[in-house]
Each structure stands twice: as structure tokens, then as C-alpha cells.
PDB file of C-alpha atoms in Angstrom:
ATOM      1  CA  UNK A1131       0.000   0.000   0.000  1.00 91.00           C
ATOM      2  CA  UNK A1132       2.854   2.394   0.652  1.00 93.00           C
ATOM      3  CA  UNK A1133       3.835   2.179  -3.022  1.00 96.00           C
ATOM      4  CA  UNK A1134       0.420   3.307  -4.315  1.00 97.00           C
ATOM      5  CA  UNK A1135       1.176   7.054  -4.625  1.00 97.00           C
ATOM      6  CA  UNK A1136       4.344   6.394  -6.646  1.00 98.00           C
ATOM      7  CA  UNK A1137       2.571   3.798  -8.789  1.00 98.00           C
ATOM      8  CA  UNK A1138      -0.235   6.246  -9.620  1.00 98.00           C
ATOM      9  CA  UNK A1139       2.327   8.920 -10.428  1.00 98.00           C
ATOM     10  CA  UNK A1140       3.881   6.494 -12.928  1.00 98.00           C
ATOM     11  CA  UNK A1141       0.456   5.675 -14.364  1.00 98.00           C
ATOM     12  CA  UNK A1142      -0.181   9.382 -14.952  1.00 98.00           C
ATOM     13  CA  UNK A1143       3.216   9.725 -16.631  1.00 98.00           C
ATOM     14  CA  UNK A1144       2.441   6.783 -18.929  1.00 98.00           C
ATOM     15  CA  UNK A1145      -0.857   8.450 -19.901  1.00 97.00           C
ATOM     16  CA  UNK A1146       1.013  11.652 -20.726  1.00 96.00           C
ATOM     17  CA  UNK A1147       3.498   9.621 -22.796  1.00 98.00           C
ATOM     18  CA  UNK A1148       0.551   8.199 -24.768  1.00 97.00           C
ATOM     19  CA  UNK A1149       1.017   4.723 -23.317  1.00 98.00           C
ATOM     20  CA  UNK A1150      -2.449   4.144 -21.854  1.00 98.00           C
ATOM     21  CA  UNK A1151      -2.039   0.372 -21.748  1.00 98.00           C
ATOM     22  CA  UNK A1152       0.849   0.781 -19.305  1.00 98.00           C
ATOM     23  CA  UNK A1153      -1.226   3.173 -17.200  1.00 98.00           C
ATOM     24  CA  UNK A1154      -4.159   0.757 -17.248  1.00 98.00           C
ATOM     25  CA  UNK A1155      -1.951  -2.086 -16.032  1.00 98.00           C
ATOM     26  CA  UNK A1156      -0.588  -0.034 -13.128  1.00 98.00           C
ATOM     27  CA  UNK A1157      -4.081   1.049 -12.103  1.00 98.00           C
ATOM     28  CA  UNK A1158      -5.227  -2.571 -12.087  1.00 98.00           C
ATOM     29  CA  UNK A1159      -2.248  -3.434  -9.856  1.00 98.00           C
ATOM     30  CA  UNK A1160      -3.221  -0.660  -7.442  1.00 98.00           C
ATOM     31  CA  UNK A1161      -6.841  -1.801  -7.441  1.00 97.00           C
ATOM     32  CA  UNK A1162      -5.774  -5.367  -6.688  1.00 97.00           C
ATOM     33  CA  UNK A1163      -4.468  -3.977  -3.392  1.00 96.00           C
ATOM     34  CA  UNK A1164      -7.112  -1.282  -2.849  1.00 97.00           C
ATOM     35  CA  UNK A1165     -10.177  -1.974  -5.045  1.00 95.00           C
ATOM     36  CA  UNK A1166     -11.977   1.286  -4.251  1.00 96.00           C
ATOM     37  CA  UNK A1167      -9.003   3.626  -4.673  1.00 97.00           C
ATOM     38  CA  UNK A1168     -10.575   6.728  -6.185  1.00 98.00           C
ATOM     39  CA  UNK A1169      -7.413   7.978  -7.883  1.00 97.00           C
ATOM     40  CA  UNK A1170      -6.820   4.589  -9.484  1.00 98.00           C
ATOM     41  CA  UNK A1171     -10.433   4.471 -10.695  1.00 98.00           C
ATOM     42  CA  UNK A1172     -10.126   7.919 -12.297  1.00 98.00           C
ATOM     43  CA  UNK A1173      -6.829   7.063 -13.993  1.00 98.00           C
ATOM     44  CA  UNK A1174      -8.064   3.643 -15.114  1.00 98.00           C
ATOM     45  CA  UNK A1175     -11.185   5.118 -16.692  1.00 98.00           C
ATOM     46  CA  UNK A1176      -9.140   7.794 -18.454  1.00 98.00           C
ATOM     47  CA  UNK A1177      -6.592   5.217 -19.641  1.00 98.00           C
ATOM     48  CA  UNK A1178      -9.453   3.203 -21.130  1.00 98.00           C
ATOM     49  CA  UNK A1179     -10.821   6.261 -22.946  1.00 98.00           C
ATOM     50  CA  UNK A1180      -7.304   7.078 -24.166  1.00 98.00           C
ATOM     51  CA  UNK A1181      -7.451   3.782 -26.057  1.00 97.00           C
ATOM     52  CA  UNK A1182     -10.658   4.582 -27.975  1.00 98.00           C
ATOM     53  CA  UNK A1183     -10.107   4.312 -31.727  1.00 97.00           C
ATOM     54  CA  UNK A1184     -13.703   4.380 -32.915  1.00 95.00           C
ATOM     55  CA  UNK A1185     -14.012   0.641 -33.327  1.00 94.00           C
ATOM     56  CA  UNK A1186     -16.157  -2.131 -31.938  1.00 91.00           C
ATOM     57  CA  UNK A1187     -13.358  -3.140 -29.568  1.00 92.00           C
ATOM     58  CA  UNK A1188     -13.471   0.200 -27.721  1.00 96.00           C
ATOM     59  CA  UNK A1189     -14.271  -0.547 -24.108  1.00 97.00           C
ATOM     60  CA  UNK A1190     -16.627   2.371 -23.509  1.00 97.00           C
ATOM     61  CA  UNK A1191     -18.993   0.350 -21.336  1.00 97.00           C
ATOM     62  CA  UNK A1192     -16.075  -0.723 -19.168  1.00 98.00           C
ATOM     63  CA  UNK A1193     -14.932   2.906 -18.852  1.00 98.00           C
ATOM     64  CA  UNK A1194     -18.467   3.987 -17.883  1.00 98.00           C
ATOM     65  CA  UNK A1195     -18.602   1.226 -15.265  1.00 98.00           C
ATOM     66  CA  UNK A1196     -15.234   2.239 -13.832  1.00 98.00           C
ATOM     67  CA  UNK A1197     -16.334   5.860 -13.507  1.00 98.00           C
ATOM     68  CA  UNK A1198     -19.596   4.824 -11.842  1.00 98.00           C
ATOM     69  CA  UNK A1199     -17.390   3.490  -9.027  1.00 97.00           C
ATOM     70  CA  UNK A1200     -16.405   7.052  -8.138  1.00 98.00           C
ATOM     71  CA  UNK A1201     -18.010   8.184  -4.895  1.00 98.00           C
ATOM     72  CA  UNK A1202     -18.358  11.869  -5.791  1.00 98.00           C
ATOM     73  CA  UNK A1203     -21.571  12.585  -7.770  1.00 98.00           C
ATOM     74  CA  UNK A1204     -19.889  15.462  -9.642  1.00 98.00           C
ATOM     75  CA  UNK A1205     -17.051  13.190 -10.771  1.00 98.00           C
ATOM     76  CA  UNK A1206     -19.450  10.435 -11.862  1.00 98.00           C
ATOM     77  CA  UNK A1207     -21.304  12.898 -14.100  1.00 98.00           C
ATOM     78  CA  UNK A1208     -18.209  14.672 -15.372  1.00 98.00           C
ATOM     79  CA  UNK A1209     -16.362  11.488 -16.306  1.00 98.00           C
ATOM     80  CA  UNK A1210     -19.481   9.961 -17.884  1.00 98.00           C
ATOM     81  CA  UNK A1211     -19.439  13.012 -20.134  1.00 98.00           C
ATOM     82  CA  UNK A1212     -15.766  12.403 -20.900  1.00 98.00           C
ATOM     83  CA  UNK A1213     -16.575   8.849 -22.028  1.00 98.00           C
ATOM     84  CA  UNK A1214     -19.281  10.055 -24.431  1.00 98.00           C
ATOM     85  CA  UNK A1215     -17.168  12.925 -25.761  1.00 98.00           C
ATOM     86  CA  UNK A1216     -14.059  10.806 -26.326  1.00 98.00           C
ATOM     87  CA  UNK A1217     -16.094   8.051 -27.943  1.00 97.00           C
ATOM     88  CA  UNK A1218     -17.650  10.573 -30.341  1.00 96.00           C
ATOM     89  CA  UNK A1219     -14.249  12.049 -31.202  1.00 96.00           C
ATOM     90  CA  UNK A1220     -12.751   8.596 -31.782  1.00 97.00           C
ATOM     91  CA  UNK A1221     -15.622   7.686 -34.094  1.00 96.00           C
ATOM     92  CA  UNK A1222     -15.153  10.925 -36.046  1.00 94.00           C
ATOM     93  CA  UNK A1223     -11.438  10.262 -36.337  1.00 94.00           C
ATOM     94  CA  UNK A1224     -12.206   6.734 -37.575  1.00 96.00           C
ATOM     95  CA  UNK A1225     -14.339   8.177 -40.363  1.00 92.00           C
ATOM     96  CA  UNK A1226     -17.859   8.065 -38.935  1.00 92.00           C
ATOM     97  CA  UNK A1227     -20.202  10.548 -40.529  1.00 89.00           C
ATOM     98  CA  UNK A1228     -20.630  13.517 -38.172  1.00 87.00           C
ATOM     99  CA  UNK A1229     -24.403  13.235 -37.937  1.00 86.00           C
ATOM    100  CA  UNK A1230     -24.028   9.689 -36.551  1.00 90.00           C
ATOM    101  CA  UNK A1231     -22.129  10.880 -33.473  1.00 93.00           C
ATOM    102  CA  UNK A1232     -24.285  13.895 -32.631  1.00 94.00           C
ATOM    103  CA  UNK A1233     -26.188  11.893 -30.028  1.00 95.00           C
ATOM    104  CA  UNK A1234     -22.921  11.054 -28.234  1.00 96.00           C
ATOM    105  CA  UNK A1235     -21.937  14.714 -28.082  1.00 96.00           C
ATOM    106  CA  UNK A1236     -25.420  15.564 -26.818  1.00 96.00           C
ATOM    107  CA  UNK A1237     -25.143  12.874 -24.107  1.00 97.00           C
ATOM    108  CA  UNK A1238     -21.752  14.272 -23.118  1.00 98.00           C
ATOM    109  CA  UNK A1239     -23.190  17.783 -22.944  1.00 98.00           C
ATOM    110  CA  UNK A1240     -26.089  16.591 -20.786  1.00 98.00           C
ATOM    111  CA  UNK A1241     -23.605  15.012 -18.365  1.00 98.00           C
ATOM    112  CA  UNK A1242     -21.430  18.136 -18.318  1.00 98.00           C
ATOM    113  CA  UNK A1243     -24.457  20.373 -17.761  1.00 98.00           C
ATOM    114  CA  UNK A1244     -25.613  18.225 -14.838  1.00 98.00           C
ATOM    115  CA  UNK A1245     -22.090  18.148 -13.406  1.00 98.00           C
ATOM    116  CA  UNK A1246     -21.808  21.925 -13.715  1.00 97.00           C
ATOM    117  CA  UNK A1247     -24.812  22.334 -11.430  1.00 97.00           C
ATOM    118  CA  UNK A1248     -23.065  20.474  -8.586  1.00 98.00           C
ATOM    119  CA  UNK A1249     -19.464  21.361  -9.338  1.00 97.00           C
ATOM    120  CA  UNK A1250     -17.013  22.269  -6.617  1.00 96.00           C
ATOM    121  CA  UNK A1251     -16.563  26.019  -6.255  1.00 96.00           C
ATOM    122  CA  UNK A1252     -14.088  27.351  -8.789  1.00 96.00           C
ATOM    123  CA  UNK A1253     -14.089  24.179 -10.897  1.00 97.00           C
ATOM    124  CA  UNK A1254     -15.023  25.099 -14.469  1.00 97.00           C
ATOM    125  CA  UNK A1255     -14.007  21.798 -16.096  1.00 98.00           C
ATOM    126  CA  UNK A1256     -17.568  20.777 -16.985  1.00 98.00           C
ATOM    127  CA  UNK A1257     -18.241  24.164 -18.605  1.00 97.00           C
ATOM    128  CA  UNK A1258     -15.038  23.944 -20.634  1.00 97.00           C
ATOM    129  CA  UNK A1259     -15.909  20.439 -21.863  1.00 97.00           C
ATOM    130  CA  UNK A1260     -19.485  21.519 -22.709  1.00 97.00           C
ATOM    131  CA  UNK A1261     -18.101  24.417 -24.743  1.00 97.00           C
ATOM    132  CA  UNK A1262     -15.752  22.093 -26.635  1.00 96.00           C
ATOM    133  CA  UNK A1263     -18.629  19.789 -27.553  1.00 96.00           C
ATOM    134  CA  UNK A1264     -20.654  22.726 -28.894  1.00 95.00           C
ATOM    135  CA  UNK A1265     -17.697  23.881 -30.974  1.00 94.00           C
ATOM    136  CA  UNK A1266     -17.169  20.397 -32.400  1.00 92.00           C
ATOM    137  CA  UNK A1267     -20.850  20.173 -33.291  1.00 91.00           C
ATOM    138  CA  UNK A1268     -20.697  23.584 -34.960  1.00 90.00           C
ATOM    139  CA  UNK A1269     -17.501  22.664 -36.801  1.00 87.00           C
ATOM    140  CA  UNK A1270     -19.026  19.499 -38.193  1.00 82.00           C
ATOM    141  CA  UNK A1271     -22.461  20.999 -38.854  1.00 77.00           C
ATOM    142  CA  UNK A1272     -21.281  22.062 -42.294  1.00 72.00           C
ATOM    143  CA  UNK A1273     -20.634  18.387 -43.046  1.00 65.00           C
ATOM    144  CA  UNK A1274     -24.380  17.832 -43.160  1.00 56.00           C
ATOM    145  CA  UNK A1275     -25.157  21.379 -44.324  1.00 50.00           C
ATOM    146  CA  UNK A1276     -27.065  22.528 -41.264  1.00 47.00           C
ATOM    147  CA  UNK A1277     -26.526  23.498 -37.666  1.00 47.00           C
ATOM    148  CA  UNK A1278     -27.230  20.677 -35.217  1.00 49.00           C
ATOM    149  CA  UNK A1279     -30.733  20.958 -33.843  1.00 55.00           C
ATOM    150  CA  UNK A1280     -30.805  23.191 -30.789  1.00 57.00           C
ATOM    151  CA  UNK A1281     -27.264  24.539 -31.230  1.00 54.00           C
ATOM    152  CA  UNK A1282     -27.277  27.960 -32.822  1.00 55.00           C
ATOM    153  CA  UNK A1283     -23.936  29.597 -33.484  1.00 49.00           C
ATOM    154  CA  UNK A1284     -25.063  32.445 -31.258  1.00 49.00           C
ATOM    155  CA  UNK A1285     -25.832  30.179 -28.292  1.00 53.00           C
ATOM    156  CA  UNK A1286     -23.744  30.889 -25.264  1.00 51.00           C
ATOM    157  CA  UNK A1287     -22.509  28.162 -22.934  1.00 53.00           C
ATOM    158  CA  UNK A1288     -24.072  27.644 -19.521  1.00 55.00           C
ATOM    159  CA  UNK A1289     -22.787  29.930 -16.803  1.00 49.00           C
TER     160      UNK A1289
END
């Protein structure tokens, strides 16, 4: 147990080095010792989403399940949004037609909006992610020659 902080620091470094499989492995080692370790759950879920490529083998359900193990309601909502957003981006990168991933962006935005309502003071992460989703929807709206329903270019993000 005394090695957990250093192990998680290494897992974070592996994520930053774009080696999410290494980070995932370390997180699983930590969770073998401390199954409910919140930091390991966060890093594991992120490492799983780092591996999304827009294919059938993407483990989005596993990532959602991992994040549901977080105790903090804000974090559960925020990271659920991350799963939807990263899945949508991976599908776009893999060549999915933009209109087919709109629902994933909308699900992400719903999660971010709900998280924003219960966010810790001074934490604007959910707002920033919501804004990014809107911009991606607007950017790809021209790909189907219309603005996504409900997202006008003049809309402002939630405050």
C-alpha cells in the first residue's frame, strides 16, 4: 500500500506519454491492493478512454462502469461526459459521418451540464468540456449542411 502514490504517479506519466495500456496495467495493480481507490479508478477510466479508436473493440462500457465506481456525484457525471465525448471524437477520427455521433456529443453535454450544477466552487471543467462539444458540433455541422438541432452559433454556454 505504501507504493500506491508512486505507482499512480507512474500511471499518470504513462498516460502523458501516450502509453495508456501501461497506465491501465498499473491502475489494475493498485486496485488489486485497494479496489476502491478513487485515484486509481479515475486514472483507469481515463486510460481506457485514451485507447478509444472508434471501433467495436473500444471498451466504452467498461470505462463507464469504472467511472460509476467514483463516490463523488460530480465526478461520476463529469467522467461519464468524458466517455461520451471521447467516444464521439474517436468515431469521427475513424471516419464516422458527423451526424451519426451527434447523439454522443449531446449525451456528453447533458452530463457536463448536470455536473456543472453540482461542481465544486471554482471548478469550471464541466463548462469547458461543454463548450468544446458545442464547438465540435458547430464545426461538423457544415458536413451535413445545417446546424445541429438546438445549437445555434449564437448560443452561449451555460454559466
